[in-house]
Amino acid sequence: MSHLQLCAADSQTVTLKFLETSDVHGCYFPYDFIQNKQMKGSLARVSSYVKEQREQYGQNVILMDNGDILQGQPVAYYYNYMDTTSVHVCAAMLNYMRYDVGNMGNHDVETGHAVYDRWVKQCEFPVLGANIIDVKTGRPYLKPYQVMERDGVKIAILGMITPAIPSWLPEQLWSGLRFESMRACAEKWVKEIQEKEHPDILIGLFHAGPEGNRLDNAIENESAEVAKNVPGFDVIFMGHDHTRWNERVANVKGDSVLLIDPANTAKVLSEVTFTVQKQDGKVVSKQVEGKLVNMNAYAVDSDFMNTFQEQYETTLNFVSRKIGRIEHTISSKDAFFGPSAFIDLIHQLQLDITGADISFCAPLSAYAEIQKGDICVSDMFNLYKFENMLYTMLLSGKEVKNFLEMSYDLWVNQMKSADDHLLLLNEKDNGFGRFRNPSFNFDSAAGIIYTVDVTKPRGERITIERMADGKPFDLDKQYKVAVNSYRGNGGGDLLTKGAGIPKAELSKRIIFSTDKDLRYYLMKRIEEVKVLDPKPLNQWKFIPEEWTVPAARRDYKLLFGTDKN
């Protein structure tokens, strides 16, 4: 054998395929149980793609999920809260698809300890969370990282979650836990992984986007900061921000790190291919290529569907159950332009459930609609998109006013002439439709009569005239206010920056919390009253109306392409 042949024998090329799903939000089946129609994306299509990849690359396919998989579609809700004895459908599916590793997302934590602890136990692979710390032990509550070997290449995967969870979720859902900063956590674990494991490839699986924005005292999306400032990572798989990414950044040592994010609902998969050259058993070079693969080109996996047919039918029966009737169609589109039957129905139910004086509520989606006729369980997911609890909090009249000032500042343009926009809009869609800010922070109030003067500057628009029952409104009086738990924990900053309540004080203001999510109580309430005839409460309005009424008509047509009724 010649010298050249000997060298060739010692050289080996290994191809590894890393596949990531993230922010699946209950889209397991190719069916939308809320809208009752077929759906793009879904784990059922991902399953076809993964099987195809495994045929070609065998065990060199590493399949990962990056969190926010336990919330969104009714199928997740059903196995979270209704059937708590069966193996969770999500664990069963991920096991069927032979996932190698999972990661926790904030909406997984939102399901509460009973749900996510059960799900983690049922997953036949580790669910990671290096920066989710068990307060009792000071150690990670979940496995911090996973090591695996493929064709002699050693891989370490470090999992982390956005640490901003206390800004959104009540402590009862994450009791006994705290959330470390991603960068500090990564510095500690990368050092340990490198010293102890000596991996050839280091992967970050982070349920956080790249942009480094601050929420309270936490950085919500710190993935790019970690990539740049903690050397050692080859790729960071991102999630949480529902935005497609496939870009490289340079770290402080000048090495390139790939950042990739498949957005949400399993319509797209992140695929990263490593081409690794080995010489004498050692890795001498590695090439990294990332791409986002559209799942809609792939057929639904019929074996997957057959395997989970029973859970599919169970969910269909669950969402089809009739709970009442509604006399006319209501839509969240109206909520941006004044009092609306859609939002005021939620206000009324929140006031009925809590007995509060005032209710705050925002449109969680711009396009939600409940059609005239029978109300089914599926409609409840349209009426209320998230699994929030319902709080009653004590706020002064001044805090109520300042809360509303900030809310309308996020929502409404300062009109200088009759031709201006009523709403605060961007020229193009920057992530929230044309809205400059997310509509789930556009809270209006019920229980008080007030006007919003759109010609006035920020902080001077709201005039509260009286309580809805005719009693005077007093800036110095304490009022019982119904809010969802996202808002009550400081989400959207309306209570902190707006009302001026220190974050640490918010929990002391809560005098009542439901033990189940708000949607559960909305369902129960509708079952009691049987027939809904929601109408706008007409407790507030934009002024001057000679400007705002025509402007509302123009902006409605601009946003939704049709005339306002």
XYZ file of C-alpha atoms in Angstrom:
565
model
C 0.000 0.000 0.000
C 1.447 3.387 -0.954
C 1.939 6.272 1.459
C -0.888 8.166 -0.282
C -3.304 5.296 0.260
C -2.373 5.127 3.934
C -3.195 8.839 4.356
C -6.513 8.383 2.604
C -7.407 5.484 4.891
C -6.905 7.682 7.953
C -9.110 10.472 6.581
C -12.890 10.383 7.025
C -15.780 12.718 6.160
C -18.829 12.665 8.432
C -22.092 14.436 7.517
C -24.425 15.373 10.382
C -27.934 16.820 10.021
C -29.398 18.867 12.862
C -33.151 19.487 12.519
C -35.018 21.931 14.787
C -38.698 22.582 15.382
C -39.620 25.528 17.603
C -42.766 27.291 18.776
C -44.986 24.524 17.395
C -47.806 25.862 19.645
C -49.917 22.715 19.542
C -49.786 22.351 15.734
C -49.331 18.600 15.921
C -51.950 17.656 13.335
C -52.400 19.352 9.913
C -55.757 20.598 11.161
C -56.720 23.840 12.863
C -59.181 22.814 15.601
C -60.015 26.483 16.274
C -60.983 27.444 12.708
C -62.136 23.887 11.818
C -60.063 23.666 8.654
C -56.945 22.061 7.212
C -53.680 23.693 8.209
C -50.200 24.084 6.750
C -47.126 22.965 8.674
C -47.637 20.575 11.648
C -45.595 17.774 13.210
C -47.392 15.365 10.865
C -45.496 16.919 7.920
C -42.253 17.276 9.875
C -42.499 13.533 10.537
C -42.432 12.822 6.763
C -39.374 15.010 6.318
C -37.514 13.476 9.247
C -38.163 9.947 7.959
C -36.830 10.963 4.538
C -33.682 12.447 6.096
C -33.119 9.342 8.248
C -33.313 7.122 5.163
C -30.341 9.053 3.792
C -28.332 9.911 6.926
C -29.508 7.297 9.452
C -28.531 8.046 13.047
C -26.597 11.135 11.906
C -29.910 13.021 11.952
C -30.243 14.831 15.300
C -33.820 15.993 15.918
C -34.472 18.783 18.433
C -37.463 20.766 19.689
C -36.931 24.246 21.076
C -39.999 24.818 23.260
C -43.461 26.424 23.246
C -44.996 23.166 22.116
C -47.548 22.600 24.908
C -49.813 25.591 24.188
C -51.801 26.997 21.276
C -54.147 24.504 19.661
C -57.013 22.831 21.598
C -55.311 19.425 21.253
C -52.575 20.658 23.614
C -55.138 22.200 25.975
C -57.130 18.954 26.111
C -54.131 16.822 27.130
C -52.848 19.534 29.480
C -56.029 19.976 31.514
C -58.865 17.640 30.466
C -57.228 14.221 30.092
C -54.415 14.217 32.627
C -54.137 10.420 32.968
C -53.220 9.361 29.402
C -49.669 9.823 28.143
C -49.638 13.451 26.952
C -50.235 13.409 23.190
C -47.234 15.712 22.701
C -44.866 13.358 24.570
C -46.274 10.383 22.632
C -45.724 12.167 19.289
C -42.190 13.347 20.048
C -41.320 9.814 21.197
C -42.836 8.381 18.006
C -40.725 10.812 15.942
C -37.646 9.843 18.012
C -36.612 13.323 19.090
C -33.080 13.378 20.502
C -33.511 16.407 22.731
C -36.094 19.010 23.789
C -35.988 22.424 25.450
C -38.425 24.387 27.619
C -40.271 27.486 26.367
C -42.145 30.146 28.331
C -45.539 28.869 27.124
C -44.578 25.392 28.351
C -43.936 26.869 31.800
C -47.299 28.656 31.455
C -49.094 25.299 31.580
C -48.046 24.908 35.252
C -45.933 22.405 37.169
C -48.480 19.569 37.010
C -48.506 19.676 33.196
C -44.853 20.240 32.323
C -43.464 17.975 35.047
C -45.676 15.137 33.759
C -44.713 15.859 30.121
C -40.958 15.960 30.863
C -41.206 12.563 32.640
C -43.087 11.051 29.671
C -40.599 12.257 27.024
C -38.098 9.504 26.205
C -35.329 12.077 25.672
C -33.985 14.868 27.881
C -35.812 18.212 28.010
C -33.109 20.791 28.744
C -33.027 23.977 30.805
C -29.585 25.005 32.085
C -30.802 28.384 33.356
C -33.973 27.079 35.072
C -32.668 26.849 38.639
C -34.217 24.817 41.461
C -34.261 27.292 44.347
C -33.834 24.486 46.947
C -30.673 22.982 45.451
C -29.255 25.892 43.432
C -28.818 23.402 40.561
C -30.650 23.287 37.207
C -34.190 21.919 37.578
C -33.793 20.113 34.239
C -30.770 18.587 32.550
C -28.490 21.482 31.460
C -26.934 19.819 28.417
C -26.897 16.601 26.442
C -23.846 14.853 24.991
C -24.065 12.393 22.111
C -21.657 10.791 19.674
C -22.284 10.150 15.977
C -19.636 8.416 13.808
C -16.970 9.312 16.334
C -17.949 13.007 16.416
C -18.776 14.227 19.915
C -21.675 16.697 20.172
C -22.792 18.761 23.171
C -26.155 20.594 23.174
C -26.774 23.280 25.825
C -30.437 24.232 26.405
C -31.663 27.554 27.836
C -34.892 29.537 28.095
C -35.633 33.277 28.045
C -35.251 34.418 31.667
C -38.077 36.982 31.372
C -40.739 34.496 32.568
C -41.471 36.331 35.868
C -42.510 39.344 33.741
C -45.348 37.326 32.232
C -46.373 34.411 34.412
C -47.738 34.103 37.960
C -45.285 32.555 40.398
C -47.604 29.617 41.134
C -46.772 28.293 37.631
C -42.995 28.284 38.287
C -42.918 27.972 42.080
C -39.562 26.832 43.446
C -37.707 28.005 40.345
C -35.686 31.023 39.249
C -34.345 31.946 35.820
C -30.697 32.904 35.300
C -29.414 35.359 32.705
C -28.536 33.440 29.530
C -25.073 34.939 29.128
C -23.949 34.270 32.710
C -25.361 30.745 32.510
C -23.693 30.060 29.130
C -20.295 31.259 30.382
C -20.466 28.829 33.309
C -21.694 25.792 31.369
C -19.556 26.244 28.222
C -16.465 26.260 30.445
C -17.635 23.073 32.199
C -18.639 21.351 28.932
C -15.299 22.155 27.281
C -13.232 21.012 30.276
C -15.249 17.890 31.045
C -16.620 16.730 27.673
C -14.209 18.122 25.021
C -16.920 18.172 22.317
C -16.123 18.472 18.613
C -19.374 20.402 18.081
C -21.112 22.730 20.549
C -24.769 23.617 19.890
C -26.961 26.142 21.685
C -30.676 25.321 21.824
C -32.111 28.584 23.147
C -35.759 29.498 23.534
C -34.987 33.174 22.905
C -34.544 35.432 19.906
C -31.442 37.467 19.066
C -32.232 41.100 19.689
C -31.147 41.743 23.294
C -34.243 43.671 24.470
C -34.751 44.248 28.196
C -37.860 43.310 30.187
C -37.752 44.514 33.792
C -34.290 43.411 34.942
C -33.914 40.524 32.468
C -32.769 40.423 28.849
C -35.605 38.627 27.042
C -33.811 37.664 23.808
C -30.106 37.156 24.448
C -29.137 34.551 21.838
C -27.010 36.898 19.684
C -25.248 38.282 22.778
C -24.314 34.756 23.846
C -23.165 33.877 20.305
C -20.891 36.931 20.168
C -19.551 36.950 23.727
C -19.300 33.305 24.782
C -16.851 31.619 22.384
C -17.250 27.940 21.599
C -20.635 27.647 19.912
C -20.819 26.461 16.304
C -24.575 27.058 15.949
C -27.291 28.573 18.100
C -30.770 27.309 17.310
C -33.216 30.029 18.373
C -36.959 30.294 19.021
C -39.505 32.359 20.968
C -39.717 35.396 18.663
C -41.599 33.667 15.786
C -39.159 35.182 13.270
C -37.234 33.320 10.587
C -33.468 33.715 10.907
C -30.485 32.200 9.144
C -27.473 34.470 9.679
C -23.896 34.324 10.886
C -22.295 36.529 13.515
C -18.633 36.793 14.531
C -17.775 36.093 18.161
C -15.099 37.891 20.206
C -12.454 35.443 18.947
C -13.371 36.160 15.331
C -15.043 32.779 14.786
C -18.312 32.537 12.869
C -21.448 31.380 14.710
C -24.623 30.482 12.818
C -27.931 31.761 14.260
C -31.017 30.001 12.915
C -34.731 30.173 13.821
C -37.662 28.395 12.087
C -40.357 30.830 13.359
C -43.544 29.038 14.496
C -46.295 26.425 13.955
C -43.974 23.890 12.244
C -44.430 25.498 8.816
C -40.650 25.684 8.504
C -37.848 23.543 9.914
C -34.288 24.683 10.701
C -31.788 22.346 9.063
C -28.057 22.651 9.741
C -25.603 20.372 7.943
C -22.156 19.780 9.419
C -19.526 18.333 7.082
C -16.794 17.150 9.425
C -13.331 16.064 8.287
C -11.537 13.627 10.571
C -7.859 12.680 10.387
C -6.492 9.896 12.591
C -9.765 9.907 14.545
C -9.547 13.640 15.290
C -11.755 16.403 13.850
C -9.542 18.655 11.716
C -12.216 20.791 10.040
C -15.954 21.361 9.991
C -18.207 23.190 7.562
C -21.577 24.478 8.699
C -24.481 25.203 6.337
C -27.905 26.352 7.521
C -31.191 26.462 5.662
C -34.872 26.877 6.454
C -36.963 24.119 4.896
C -40.622 24.741 4.043
C -42.711 21.835 5.352
C -45.673 22.536 3.063
C -43.865 20.775 0.230
C -44.104 17.555 2.268
C -47.039 15.173 2.484
C -48.650 14.421 5.808
C -47.175 11.215 7.291
C -50.070 8.741 7.091
C -48.492 6.384 9.655
C -48.245 9.317 12.102
C -51.935 10.117 11.507
C -52.977 6.459 11.968
C -50.939 6.170 15.169
C -52.641 9.227 16.692
C -56.094 8.842 15.131
C -57.739 8.317 18.526
C -56.274 11.575 19.954
C -57.300 13.404 16.778
C -60.917 12.248 17.100
C -60.986 12.938 20.841
C -59.867 16.540 20.195
C -62.415 16.943 17.400
C -65.210 15.799 19.748
C -63.925 18.137 22.478
C -63.915 21.275 20.286
C -67.252 20.401 18.634
C -69.152 20.361 21.941
C -71.841 23.070 21.945
C -71.834 25.323 25.012
C -74.327 28.045 24.010
C -75.580 30.329 21.259
C -74.658 33.806 20.067
C -77.222 36.059 18.387
C -74.848 37.767 15.914
C -71.285 37.560 14.606
C -68.640 39.443 16.602
C -65.116 40.351 15.496
C -62.023 41.723 17.232
C -61.416 44.004 14.209
C -63.888 46.527 15.669
C -61.940 46.716 18.943
C -59.276 49.102 17.586
C -61.740 51.860 16.706
C -63.976 52.101 19.772
C -66.114 49.936 22.060
C -66.804 46.549 20.440
C -69.146 43.671 21.179
C -66.152 41.289 21.068
C -64.002 42.966 23.733
C -66.961 44.141 25.792
C -68.196 40.546 26.054
C -64.857 39.653 27.713
C -65.064 42.783 29.894
C -68.579 41.813 31.013
C -67.552 38.231 31.770
C -64.454 39.424 33.699
C -66.608 41.779 35.785
C -69.216 39.035 36.393
C -66.607 36.441 37.424
C -64.656 38.746 39.780
C -67.217 41.292 40.983
C -64.585 43.970 40.273
C -65.352 47.680 39.713
C -63.301 48.022 36.527
C -62.046 45.599 33.857
C -59.014 45.910 31.562
C -58.791 43.829 28.400
C -57.081 43.927 24.974
C -57.692 42.206 21.617
C -55.303 39.241 21.700
C -55.604 38.835 17.940
C -56.616 41.334 15.242
C -58.610 38.773 13.238
C -60.562 36.789 15.829
C -64.231 36.199 15.030
C -67.136 34.257 16.508
C -69.882 33.495 14.013
C -73.587 33.882 14.755
C -75.240 30.638 15.870
C -74.036 27.806 18.100
C -70.969 28.492 20.242
C -68.659 25.495 20.449
C -65.585 24.926 22.603
C -63.446 25.761 19.530
C -64.865 29.314 19.561
C -63.427 29.849 23.033
C -59.908 29.635 21.596
C -60.862 32.452 19.226
C -62.449 34.497 21.971
C -59.432 34.038 24.224
C -56.117 33.002 22.719
C -53.876 32.399 25.767
C -54.088 30.381 28.970
C -54.061 33.396 31.304
C -55.464 33.351 34.822
C -57.830 36.120 35.910
C -56.724 38.452 38.714
C -58.491 41.059 40.789
C -56.050 43.814 41.767
C -56.290 46.970 43.861
C -55.463 50.149 41.899
C -55.988 53.800 42.723
C -58.039 55.964 40.368
C -54.824 57.755 39.354
C -53.159 54.418 38.512
C -56.198 53.434 36.419
C -55.920 56.690 34.454
C -52.154 56.388 33.947
C -52.517 52.745 32.865
C -55.000 53.811 30.183
C -52.804 56.748 29.103
C -49.955 54.357 28.285
C -52.262 51.828 26.613
C -53.737 54.396 24.222
C -50.254 55.867 23.594
C -49.245 52.453 22.217
C -52.319 52.326 20.038
C -53.420 55.771 18.878
C -51.779 58.434 16.718
C -51.770 62.075 17.821
C -53.990 63.598 15.136
C -52.871 67.061 13.985
C -55.463 67.296 11.216
C -58.640 65.558 10.076
C -56.674 63.695 7.388
C -54.274 61.958 9.797
C -54.424 58.297 10.814
C -56.400 57.528 13.952
C -54.170 54.553 14.752
C -50.413 54.430 15.277
C -49.323 52.592 12.111
C -46.124 51.732 10.254
C -45.719 52.119 6.500
C -45.266 48.359 6.249
C -45.705 45.233 8.377
C -42.883 45.197 10.946
C -44.090 42.136 12.810
C -47.455 43.307 14.251
C -49.350 43.763 10.984
C -49.320 47.498 10.292
C -49.587 48.323 14.018
C -46.485 49.922 15.496
C -46.986 47.927 18.727
C -48.546 44.533 19.502
C -52.328 44.696 19.812
C -52.361 42.454 22.902
C -51.223 45.572 24.831
C -54.124 47.750 23.583
C -56.219 47.616 26.758
C -59.525 49.419 27.014
C -61.577 49.587 30.209
C -65.129 48.777 31.266
C -66.865 49.940 34.419
C -65.913 53.588 33.825
C -67.120 56.242 31.377
C -64.217 58.016 29.658
C -63.043 59.818 26.515
C -59.764 59.614 24.596
C -58.828 62.961 22.990
C -56.588 62.014 20.063
C -55.465 65.617 19.457
C -53.766 65.759 22.880
C -50.137 64.761 23.519
C -49.070 61.582 25.323
C -50.272 61.343 28.893
C -53.061 63.928 28.493
C -55.659 62.078 26.444
C -57.820 60.249 28.975
C -60.677 61.996 30.781
C -62.582 59.696 33.149
C -66.008 61.236 33.719
C -67.616 58.810 36.196
C -68.136 55.167 37.081
C -70.465 53.260 34.732
C -73.052 52.976 37.525
C -73.192 56.782 37.809
C -71.068 57.136 40.954
C -68.235 59.691 40.833
C -64.758 58.519 39.824
C -62.089 59.485 42.358
C -58.366 59.600 41.476
C -57.470 58.911 45.126
C -59.869 56.021 45.722
C -58.858 52.329 45.572
C -60.724 50.271 42.958
C -60.961 46.535 42.359
C -59.723 45.930 38.813
C -60.024 42.690 36.781
C -56.972 41.922 34.615
C -55.472 38.810 33.086
C -52.388 37.323 34.759
C -50.054 38.385 31.932
C -50.969 42.003 32.603
C -51.103 41.522 36.373
C -47.514 40.248 36.447
C -46.284 43.317 34.571
C -46.632 42.045 30.983
C -46.610 44.921 28.489
C -45.375 47.325 31.230
C -48.821 48.962 31.531
C -48.932 48.499 35.310
C -45.238 49.304 35.866
C -44.253 52.040 33.388
C -47.862 53.113 32.811
C -49.527 53.053 36.241
C -46.162 53.532 37.977
C -46.392 50.508 40.316
C -42.953 49.018 41.149
C -42.632 45.478 39.777
C -41.915 44.064 43.241
C -45.213 45.507 44.517
C -47.501 43.981 41.854
C -48.017 40.667 43.653
C -49.114 42.549 46.816
C -51.886 44.229 44.821
C -53.490 40.911 43.808
C -56.463 40.183 46.064
C -57.902 37.274 44.060
C -56.667 34.855 41.415
C -58.573 32.128 39.620
C -56.999 28.686 39.954
C -57.808 27.770 36.350
C -57.281 29.739 33.158
C -59.697 32.473 32.114
C -60.958 30.469 29.121
C -62.247 27.757 31.474
C -64.380 30.338 33.347
C -65.572 31.953 30.117
C -66.804 28.524 28.986
C -68.548 27.877 32.308
C -70.188 31.328 32.244
C -71.494 30.853 28.679
C -72.900 27.436 29.658
C -74.789 29.172 32.495
C -76.245 32.076 30.470
C -76.823 29.842 27.374
C -77.600 32.657 24.893
C -75.225 35.584 24.325
C -76.396 38.806 22.745
C -73.212 40.883 23.088
C -73.384 44.558 22.295
C -70.824 47.304 22.721
C -71.089 48.744 26.230
C -70.288 52.198 24.762
C -68.497 53.318 27.904
C -65.685 55.162 26.086
C -65.064 56.976 22.802
C -62.435 58.720 20.720
C -62.888 62.504 20.405
C -63.240 64.883 18.520
C -65.709 62.648 16.682
C -65.831 64.831 13.535
C -62.183 63.756 13.033
C -62.088 60.287 14.595
C -65.180 58.740 12.962
C -64.031 59.304 9.328
C -60.402 58.444 10.308
C -61.596 55.158 11.854
C -63.375 54.306 8.591
C -60.224 55.010 6.540
C -57.900 53.061 8.851
C -60.303 50.100 9.013
C -60.286 49.845 5.217
C -56.476 50.209 5.139
C -55.973 47.413 7.685
C -58.713 44.984 6.704
C -59.451 45.810 3.057
C -63.203 46.274 3.612
C -65.453 49.062 4.831
C -66.300 49.329 8.516
C -69.939 48.396 9.227
